[in-house]
Coordinates of C-alpha atoms in Angstrom, one line a residue:
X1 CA 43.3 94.2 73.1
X2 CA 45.0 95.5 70.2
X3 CA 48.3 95.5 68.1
X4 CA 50.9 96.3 69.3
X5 CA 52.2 100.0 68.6
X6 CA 55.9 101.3 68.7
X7 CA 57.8 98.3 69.0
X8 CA 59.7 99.0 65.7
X9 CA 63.1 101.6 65.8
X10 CA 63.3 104.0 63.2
X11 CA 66.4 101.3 61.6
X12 CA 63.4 98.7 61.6
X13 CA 60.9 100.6 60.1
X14 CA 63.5 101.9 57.2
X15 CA 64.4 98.4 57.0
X16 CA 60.7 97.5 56.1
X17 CA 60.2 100.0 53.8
X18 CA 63.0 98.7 51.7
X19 CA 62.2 95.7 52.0
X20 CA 58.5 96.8 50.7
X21 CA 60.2 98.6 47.6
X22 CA 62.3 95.6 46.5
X23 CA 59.0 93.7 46.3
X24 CA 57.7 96.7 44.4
X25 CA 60.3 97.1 41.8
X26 CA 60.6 93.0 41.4
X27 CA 56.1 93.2 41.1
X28 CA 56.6 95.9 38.7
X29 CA 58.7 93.9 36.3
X30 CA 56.0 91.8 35.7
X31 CA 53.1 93.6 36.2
X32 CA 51.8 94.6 32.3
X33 CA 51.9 91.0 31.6
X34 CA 50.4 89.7 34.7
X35 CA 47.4 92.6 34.2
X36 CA 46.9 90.5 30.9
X37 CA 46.7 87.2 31.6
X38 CA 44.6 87.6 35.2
X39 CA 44.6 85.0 37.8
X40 CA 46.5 84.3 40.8
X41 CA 49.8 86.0 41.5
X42 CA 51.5 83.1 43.3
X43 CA 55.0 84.1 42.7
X44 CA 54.3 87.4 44.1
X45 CA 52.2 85.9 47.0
X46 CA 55.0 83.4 48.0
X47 CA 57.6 86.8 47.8
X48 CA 55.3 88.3 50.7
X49 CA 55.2 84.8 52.1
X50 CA 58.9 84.6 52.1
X51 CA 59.8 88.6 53.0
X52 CA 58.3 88.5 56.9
X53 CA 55.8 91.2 55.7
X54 CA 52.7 89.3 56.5
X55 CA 54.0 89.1 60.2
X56 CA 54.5 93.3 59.7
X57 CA 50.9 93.9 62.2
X58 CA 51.3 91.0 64.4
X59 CA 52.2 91.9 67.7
X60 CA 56.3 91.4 69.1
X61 CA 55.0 88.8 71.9
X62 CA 52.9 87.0 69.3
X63 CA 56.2 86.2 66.7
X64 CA 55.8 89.7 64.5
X65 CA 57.1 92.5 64.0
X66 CA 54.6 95.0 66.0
X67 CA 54.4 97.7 63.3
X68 CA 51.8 100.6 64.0
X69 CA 48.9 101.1 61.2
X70 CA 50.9 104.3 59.7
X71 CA 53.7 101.6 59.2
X72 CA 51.5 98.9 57.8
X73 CA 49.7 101.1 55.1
X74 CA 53.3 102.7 53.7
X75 CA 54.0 99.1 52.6
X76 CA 50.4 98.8 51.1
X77 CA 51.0 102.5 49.4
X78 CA 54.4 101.2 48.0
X79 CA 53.5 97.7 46.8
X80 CA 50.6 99.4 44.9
X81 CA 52.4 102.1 43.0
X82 CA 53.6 98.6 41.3
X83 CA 50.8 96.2 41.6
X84 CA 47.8 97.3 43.0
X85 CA 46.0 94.0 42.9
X86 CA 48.8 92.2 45.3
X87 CA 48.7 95.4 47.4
X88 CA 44.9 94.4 47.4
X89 CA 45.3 91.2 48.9
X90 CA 48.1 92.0 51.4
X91 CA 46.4 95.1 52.5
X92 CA 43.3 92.7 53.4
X93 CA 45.3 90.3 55.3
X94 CA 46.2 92.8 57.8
X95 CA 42.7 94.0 57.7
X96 CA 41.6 90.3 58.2
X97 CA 44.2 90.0 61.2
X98 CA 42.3 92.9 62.6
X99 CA 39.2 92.1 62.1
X100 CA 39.2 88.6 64.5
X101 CA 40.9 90.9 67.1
X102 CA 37.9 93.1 66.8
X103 CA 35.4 90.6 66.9
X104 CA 36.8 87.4 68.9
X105 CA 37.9 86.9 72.6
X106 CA 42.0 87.0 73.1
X107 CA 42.1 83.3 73.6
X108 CA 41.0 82.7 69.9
X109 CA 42.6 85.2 68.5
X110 CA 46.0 85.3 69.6
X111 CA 46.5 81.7 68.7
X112 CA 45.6 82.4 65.2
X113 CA 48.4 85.8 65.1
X114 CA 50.9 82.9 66.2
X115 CA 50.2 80.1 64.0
X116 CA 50.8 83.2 60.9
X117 CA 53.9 84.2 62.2
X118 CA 55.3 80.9 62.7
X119 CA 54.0 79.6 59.3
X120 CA 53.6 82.9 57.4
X121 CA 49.5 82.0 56.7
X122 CA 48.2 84.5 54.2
X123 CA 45.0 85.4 55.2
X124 CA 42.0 85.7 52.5
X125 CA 38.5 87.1 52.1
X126 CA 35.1 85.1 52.2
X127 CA 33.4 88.1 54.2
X128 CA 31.0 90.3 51.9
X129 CA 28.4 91.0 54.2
X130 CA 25.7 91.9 51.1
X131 CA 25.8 88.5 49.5
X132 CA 23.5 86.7 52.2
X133 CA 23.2 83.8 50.0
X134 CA 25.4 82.0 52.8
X135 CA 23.3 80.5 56.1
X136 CA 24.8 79.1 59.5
X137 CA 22.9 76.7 60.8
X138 CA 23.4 75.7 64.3
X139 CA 24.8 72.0 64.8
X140 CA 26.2 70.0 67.7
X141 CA 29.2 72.3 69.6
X142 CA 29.5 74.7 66.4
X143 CA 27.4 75.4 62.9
X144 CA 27.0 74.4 59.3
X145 CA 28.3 76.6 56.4
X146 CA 26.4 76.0 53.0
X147 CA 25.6 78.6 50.5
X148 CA 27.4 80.7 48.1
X149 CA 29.7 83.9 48.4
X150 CA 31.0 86.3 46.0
X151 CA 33.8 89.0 45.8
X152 CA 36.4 86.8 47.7
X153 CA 39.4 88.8 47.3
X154 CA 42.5 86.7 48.0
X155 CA 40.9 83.5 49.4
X156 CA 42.7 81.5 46.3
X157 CA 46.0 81.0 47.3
X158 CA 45.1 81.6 51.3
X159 CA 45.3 79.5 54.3
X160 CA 43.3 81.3 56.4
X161 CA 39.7 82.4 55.5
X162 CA 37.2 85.1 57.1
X163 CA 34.1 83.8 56.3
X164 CA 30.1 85.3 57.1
X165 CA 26.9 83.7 57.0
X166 CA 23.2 84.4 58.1
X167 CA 21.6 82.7 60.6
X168 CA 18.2 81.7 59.7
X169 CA 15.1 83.6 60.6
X170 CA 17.4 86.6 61.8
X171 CA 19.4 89.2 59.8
X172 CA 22.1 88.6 61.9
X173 CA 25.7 87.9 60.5
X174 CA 27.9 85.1 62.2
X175 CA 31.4 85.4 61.1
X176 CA 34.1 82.8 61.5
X177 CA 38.1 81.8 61.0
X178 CA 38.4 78.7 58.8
X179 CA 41.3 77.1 57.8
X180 CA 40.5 77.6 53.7
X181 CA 41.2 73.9 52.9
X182 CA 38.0 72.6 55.6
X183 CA 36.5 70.1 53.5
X184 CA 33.3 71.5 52.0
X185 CA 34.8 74.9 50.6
X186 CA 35.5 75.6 46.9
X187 CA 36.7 78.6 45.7
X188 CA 36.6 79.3 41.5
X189 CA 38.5 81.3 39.2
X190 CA 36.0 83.2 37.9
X191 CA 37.4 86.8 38.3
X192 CA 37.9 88.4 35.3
X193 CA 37.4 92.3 35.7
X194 CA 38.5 95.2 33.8
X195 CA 40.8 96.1 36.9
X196 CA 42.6 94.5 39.7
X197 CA 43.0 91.4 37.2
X198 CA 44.8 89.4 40.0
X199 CA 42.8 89.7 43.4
X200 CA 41.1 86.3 42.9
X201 CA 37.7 88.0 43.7
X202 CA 35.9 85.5 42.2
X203 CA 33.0 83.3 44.1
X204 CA 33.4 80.4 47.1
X205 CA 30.5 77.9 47.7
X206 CA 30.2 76.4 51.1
X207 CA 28.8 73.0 50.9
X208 CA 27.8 71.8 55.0
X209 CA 31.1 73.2 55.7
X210 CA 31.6 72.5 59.7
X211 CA 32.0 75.3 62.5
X212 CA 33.0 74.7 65.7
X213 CA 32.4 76.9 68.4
X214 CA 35.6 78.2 68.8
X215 CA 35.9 79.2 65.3
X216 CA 33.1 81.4 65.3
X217 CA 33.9 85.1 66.2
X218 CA 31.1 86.4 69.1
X219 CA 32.4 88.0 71.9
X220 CA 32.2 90.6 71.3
X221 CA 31.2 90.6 67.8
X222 CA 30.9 93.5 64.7
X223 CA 29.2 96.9 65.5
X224 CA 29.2 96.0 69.4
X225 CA 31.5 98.7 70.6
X226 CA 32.7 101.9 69.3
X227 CA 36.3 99.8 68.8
X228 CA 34.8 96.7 67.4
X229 CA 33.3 99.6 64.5
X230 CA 36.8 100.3 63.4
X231 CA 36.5 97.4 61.1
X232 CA 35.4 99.0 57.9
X233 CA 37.2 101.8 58.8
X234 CA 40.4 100.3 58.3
X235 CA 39.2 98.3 55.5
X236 CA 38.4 101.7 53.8
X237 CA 41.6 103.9 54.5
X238 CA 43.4 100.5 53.2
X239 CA 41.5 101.0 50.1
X240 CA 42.1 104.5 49.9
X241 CA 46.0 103.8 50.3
X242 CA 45.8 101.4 47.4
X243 CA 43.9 104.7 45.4
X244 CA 47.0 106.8 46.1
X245 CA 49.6 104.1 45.5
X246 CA 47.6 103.5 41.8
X247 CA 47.7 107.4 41.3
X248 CA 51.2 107.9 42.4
X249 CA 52.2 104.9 40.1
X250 CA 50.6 106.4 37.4
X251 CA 52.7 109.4 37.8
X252 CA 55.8 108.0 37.8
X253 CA 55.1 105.9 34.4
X254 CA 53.7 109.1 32.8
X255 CA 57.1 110.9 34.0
X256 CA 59.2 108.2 32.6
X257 CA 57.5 107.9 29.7
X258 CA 57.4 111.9 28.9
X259 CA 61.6 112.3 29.7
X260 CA 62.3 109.0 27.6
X261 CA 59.9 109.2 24.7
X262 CA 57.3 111.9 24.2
X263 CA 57.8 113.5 21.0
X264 CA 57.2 117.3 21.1
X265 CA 53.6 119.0 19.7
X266 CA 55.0 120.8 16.0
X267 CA 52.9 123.7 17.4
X268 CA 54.8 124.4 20.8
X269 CA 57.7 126.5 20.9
X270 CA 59.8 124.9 23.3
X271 CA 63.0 123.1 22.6
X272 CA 62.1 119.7 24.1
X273 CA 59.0 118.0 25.1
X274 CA 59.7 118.2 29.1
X275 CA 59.7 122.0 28.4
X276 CA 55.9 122.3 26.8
X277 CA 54.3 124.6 28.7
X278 CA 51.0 122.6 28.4
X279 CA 53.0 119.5 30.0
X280 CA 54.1 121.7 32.4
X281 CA 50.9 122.6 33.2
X282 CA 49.4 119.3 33.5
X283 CA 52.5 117.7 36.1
X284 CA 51.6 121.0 37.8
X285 CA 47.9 120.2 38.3
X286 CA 49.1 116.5 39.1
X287 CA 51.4 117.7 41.9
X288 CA 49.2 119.2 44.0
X289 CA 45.9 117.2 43.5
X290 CA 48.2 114.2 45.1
X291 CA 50.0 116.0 47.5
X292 CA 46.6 117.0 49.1
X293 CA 45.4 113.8 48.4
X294 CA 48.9 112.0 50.5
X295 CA 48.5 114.6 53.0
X296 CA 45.1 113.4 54.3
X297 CA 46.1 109.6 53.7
X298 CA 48.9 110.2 56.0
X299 CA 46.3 111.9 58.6
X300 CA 43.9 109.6 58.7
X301 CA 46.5 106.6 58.9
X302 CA 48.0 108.7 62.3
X303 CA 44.3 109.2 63.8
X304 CA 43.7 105.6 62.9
X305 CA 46.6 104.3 65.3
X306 CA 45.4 106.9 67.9
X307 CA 42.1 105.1 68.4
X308 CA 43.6 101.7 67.8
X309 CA 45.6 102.3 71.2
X310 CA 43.1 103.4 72.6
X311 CA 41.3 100.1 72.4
X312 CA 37.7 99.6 74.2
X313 CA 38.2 102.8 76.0
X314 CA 37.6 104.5 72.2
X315 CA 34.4 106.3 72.4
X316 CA 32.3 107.4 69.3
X317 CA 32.7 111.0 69.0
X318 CA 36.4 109.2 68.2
X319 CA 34.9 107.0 66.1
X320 CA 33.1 109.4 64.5
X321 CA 36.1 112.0 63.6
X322 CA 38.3 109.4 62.4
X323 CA 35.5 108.4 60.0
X324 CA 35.2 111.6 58.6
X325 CA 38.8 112.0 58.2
X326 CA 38.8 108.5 56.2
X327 CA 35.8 109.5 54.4
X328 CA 37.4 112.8 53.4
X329 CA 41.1 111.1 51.9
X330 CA 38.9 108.5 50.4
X331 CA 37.0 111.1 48.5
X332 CA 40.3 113.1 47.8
X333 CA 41.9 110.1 46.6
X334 CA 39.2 109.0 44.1
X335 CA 38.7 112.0 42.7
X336 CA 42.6 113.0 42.0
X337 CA 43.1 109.6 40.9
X338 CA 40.7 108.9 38.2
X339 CA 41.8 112.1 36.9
X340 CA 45.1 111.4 36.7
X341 CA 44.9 108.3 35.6
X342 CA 42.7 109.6 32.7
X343 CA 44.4 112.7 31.8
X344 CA 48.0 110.9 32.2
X345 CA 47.9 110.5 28.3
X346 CA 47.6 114.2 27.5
X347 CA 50.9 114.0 28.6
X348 CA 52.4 111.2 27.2
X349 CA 50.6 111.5 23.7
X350 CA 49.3 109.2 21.2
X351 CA 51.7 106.2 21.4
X352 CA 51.4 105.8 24.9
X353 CA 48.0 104.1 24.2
X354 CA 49.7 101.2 22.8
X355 CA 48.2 97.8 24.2
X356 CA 51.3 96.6 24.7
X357 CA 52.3 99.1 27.2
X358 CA 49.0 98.5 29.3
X359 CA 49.2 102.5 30.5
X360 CA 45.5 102.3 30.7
X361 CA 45.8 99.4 34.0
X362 CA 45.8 102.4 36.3
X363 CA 42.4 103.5 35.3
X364 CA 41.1 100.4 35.4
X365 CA 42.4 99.2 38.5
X366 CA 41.0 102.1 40.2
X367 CA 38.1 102.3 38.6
X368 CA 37.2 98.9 39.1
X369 CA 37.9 99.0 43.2
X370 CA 35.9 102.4 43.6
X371 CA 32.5 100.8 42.1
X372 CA 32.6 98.9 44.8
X373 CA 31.7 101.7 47.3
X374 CA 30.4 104.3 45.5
X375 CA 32.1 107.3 46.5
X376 CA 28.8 109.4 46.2
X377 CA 27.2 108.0 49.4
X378 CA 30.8 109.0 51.5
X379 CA 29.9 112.4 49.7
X380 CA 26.5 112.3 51.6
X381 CA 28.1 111.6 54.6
X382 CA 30.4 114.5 55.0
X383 CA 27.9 117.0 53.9
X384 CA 25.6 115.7 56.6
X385 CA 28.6 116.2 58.9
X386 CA 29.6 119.5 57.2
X387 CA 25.8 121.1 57.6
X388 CA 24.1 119.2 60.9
X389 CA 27.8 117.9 62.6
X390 CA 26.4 114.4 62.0
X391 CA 29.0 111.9 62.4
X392 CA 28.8 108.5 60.0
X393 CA 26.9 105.8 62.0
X394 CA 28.2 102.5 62.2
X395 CA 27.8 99.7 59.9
X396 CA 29.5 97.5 58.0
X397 CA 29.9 99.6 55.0
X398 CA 31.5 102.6 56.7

C-alpha cells in the first residue's frame, strides 16, 4: 500500500503551491526575530494546522488531498526559502506519515491517515535510532516505554509521536505510534542550536510509558523489504529539499539586499553596485551551482514517486538507483549551499553583517542540519558505486 499518486489536477496542485507561498511570505515576516528567540513556532504550526497542508500526502479515500512526493517536497522547498526550521518539522510529518505505511499493516495505518485529516494531527519525531538509551519491555497485550531520547524534532507541539526503543538482550528496534500526550512522556525545551532554532529537537523521557499491541509497527517492519527501505530515503531527499530551499532563500535576501542597499567598492568602475563586475561574477557562480543543485532535487523527487507506486513490487537494484540519485542532490545541495550561504556577503558587503539583520541564519541553519549526516560518508558511497557499481545498502541511515 502506498499514497496515493495523481489524484490532484494541475488547478489543485497550483492551488497548493500558493497556498505554500502565502505561508512562506507570512513565516518570513517573522522569521529573524523568531531565529533569535528559539523555541516553538506555534503560530506558524497552527497556520499549517489551519491551511489543509498537513492532509497534502494523505490519500483522497483517506480525507486528504493525495498529492504525489514531487508535489509534497515543492511545499517543503517553498516554506524553507522562508523558515527552514518549520519546513523541518512539516517535511517530517509527511515523512512520519510514511514511515507507519512502511512499517505497519493497512489496518493500523490507515486509521491513523484518517484521524489527521479529520483533526489536522501534526505528527512529531521521537525516532533517532542511535540514541538506544530507550528499552521496550514486553508487558500484558503490548510493551513498556522507559528511557530517554534525544533529537526529537517537532514532537513539542505534536499530537502524534513516532517513537523507537530497544528490546532487551537484542539490537533490535521496536518502533511505535503514540498519541504524544500518553501519560508517562515528557518532552523539554532544551534545544538551543546555532541553526534551526525552532525545530524543538530537544530530548523526551519515557517513564513506563504503555504500548499496546496495535500501536507497535511489525508487520512488516524497517529494512524488511526493498519498499519498507525507502524510509530514510525520503527522510534524506526531505532534508536535501530543505538544503536548497535554505540556499535559494539566501539568494533572494542577498539579491534584495544588493539592488536596495549595497554601496559600490570606490575601486570599481561601474556606475552602480548591481553593475560590479565582481558581483556579477559572484550571482553568476551562484546561478549555476543551484540550478544544478534544483535540477537533481527535482530528479530524485520524480524517481522517488516512481518507486513509491511501485510499492512491494520495488526491487533493489530500484532501491539502489534511487539512492544514489538522493545521495548525489544531497551532496550537490550541501556543497552549493554552504557556499553560498558563506560567500553571500561578498556580495552584500560589510553592513549586511549587522545582527540585527540575522543574514548569517542561512549558514547556520544549514550547517547545523548537515552535521547531522555527515556528508563525507554519502561521498563514500557514490565513489564505491562510481568505481565497483556498488549500490548503498540498507539501513537506517541511508
Amino acid at each position: 500500500m502506498s499514497f496515493s499518486q495523481h489524484e490532484i489536477s494541475a488547478d489543485a496542485r497550483e492551488a497548493i503551491f500558493h497556498q505554500a507561498a502565502r505561508l512562506a511570505a507570512r513565516f518570513a515576516e517573522t522569521a529573524v526575530e523568531r531565529d533569535q528567540r528559539g523555541g516553538t513556532p506555534k503560530a506558524e504550526r497552527d497556520a499549517l494546522r489551519s491551511s489543509g497542508l498537513l492532509t497534502l500526502s494523505i490519500p483522497k479515500t483517506l480525507g486528504g488531498q493525495g498529492a504525489d512526493w514531487a508535489t509534497v517536497l515543492q511545499t517543503v522547498r517553498t516554506i524553507a526559502q522562508a523558515d527552514s526550521s518549520v519546513a523541518h518539522v512539516y517535511g517530517f510529518h509527511h515523512l512520519l506519515l510514511a514511515t507507519v505505511q512502511l512499517f505497519s499493516r493497512p489496518d493500523q495505518w490507515q486509521p491513523w491517515l484518517e484521524q489527521t485529516a479529520r483533526q489536522q494531527w501534526f505528527w512529531g519525531n521521537a525516532l533517532n535510532p542511535l540514541d538506544t538509551r530507550t528499552l521496550a519491555r514486553p508487558v500484558e497485550d503490548g510493551y513498556d516505554f522507559s528511557g530517554s531520547k534525544s533529537f526529537c524534532s517537532g514532537a513539542l507541539d505534536s499530537d502524534m509521536l513516532v517513537v523507537s526503543a530497544v528490546q532487551p538482550h537484542s539490537d533490535k528496534l521496536l518502533i511505535a505510534a503514540l498519541p504524544t500526550r500518553r501519560e508517562g512522556i515528557t518532552l523539554y525545551h532544551d534545544w538551543d542550536n546555532i541553526g534551526q532554532r525552532q525545530t524543538d529537537s530537544g530530548g523526551a523521557d519515557f517513564n513506563q510509558v504503555r504500548v499496546a499491541s496495535h500501536e507497535a509497527l511489525l508487520e512488516p517492519g524497517p529494512l524488511s523489504t526493498p519498499f519498507s527501505t525507502l524510509r530514510p530515503l525520503i527522510a534524506q531527499l526531505i532534508l536535501t529539499t530543505i538544503y536548497l530551499g535554505i540556499a535559494e532563500g539566501a539568494l533572494s535576501e542577498a539579491r534584495r539586499y544588493t539592488l536596495s542597499q549595497r554601496r559600490l567598492w570606490p575601486a570599481s568602475l561601474a556606475q552602480s553596485a548591481n553593475q560590479d563586475p565582481y558581483t556579477l561574477l559572484h550571482y553568476g557562480e551562484f546561478w549555476v551551482g543551484l540550478e544544478g543543485a534544483r535540477l537533481l532535487v527535482e530528479r530524485a523527487a520524480r524517481q522517488l514517486d516512481q518507486a513509491w507506486r511501485q510499492g512491494e513490487a520495488l526491487t533493489a537494484d530500484e532501491r539502489g538507483e534511487l539512492a544514489i540519485s538522493i545521495a548525489t542532490a544531497k551532496v550537490a545541495t550541501n556543497q552549493v549551499g554552504l557556499e553560498l550561504t558563506s560567500r553571500m556577503f561578498d556580495v552584500t558587503g560589510a553592513r549586511a553583517t549587522s545582527a540585527a539583520l540575522r543574514l548569517d541564519r542561512f549558514w547556520r541553519n544549514l550547517r547545523t542540519h548537515s552535521l547531522h549526516d555527515p556528508v563525507d560518508y554519502k561521498l563514500q558511497e557514490l565513489g564505491d558505486w562510481a568505481l565497483n557499481d556498488a549500490y548503498p545498502k540498507p539501513s537506517f541511515y541511508s
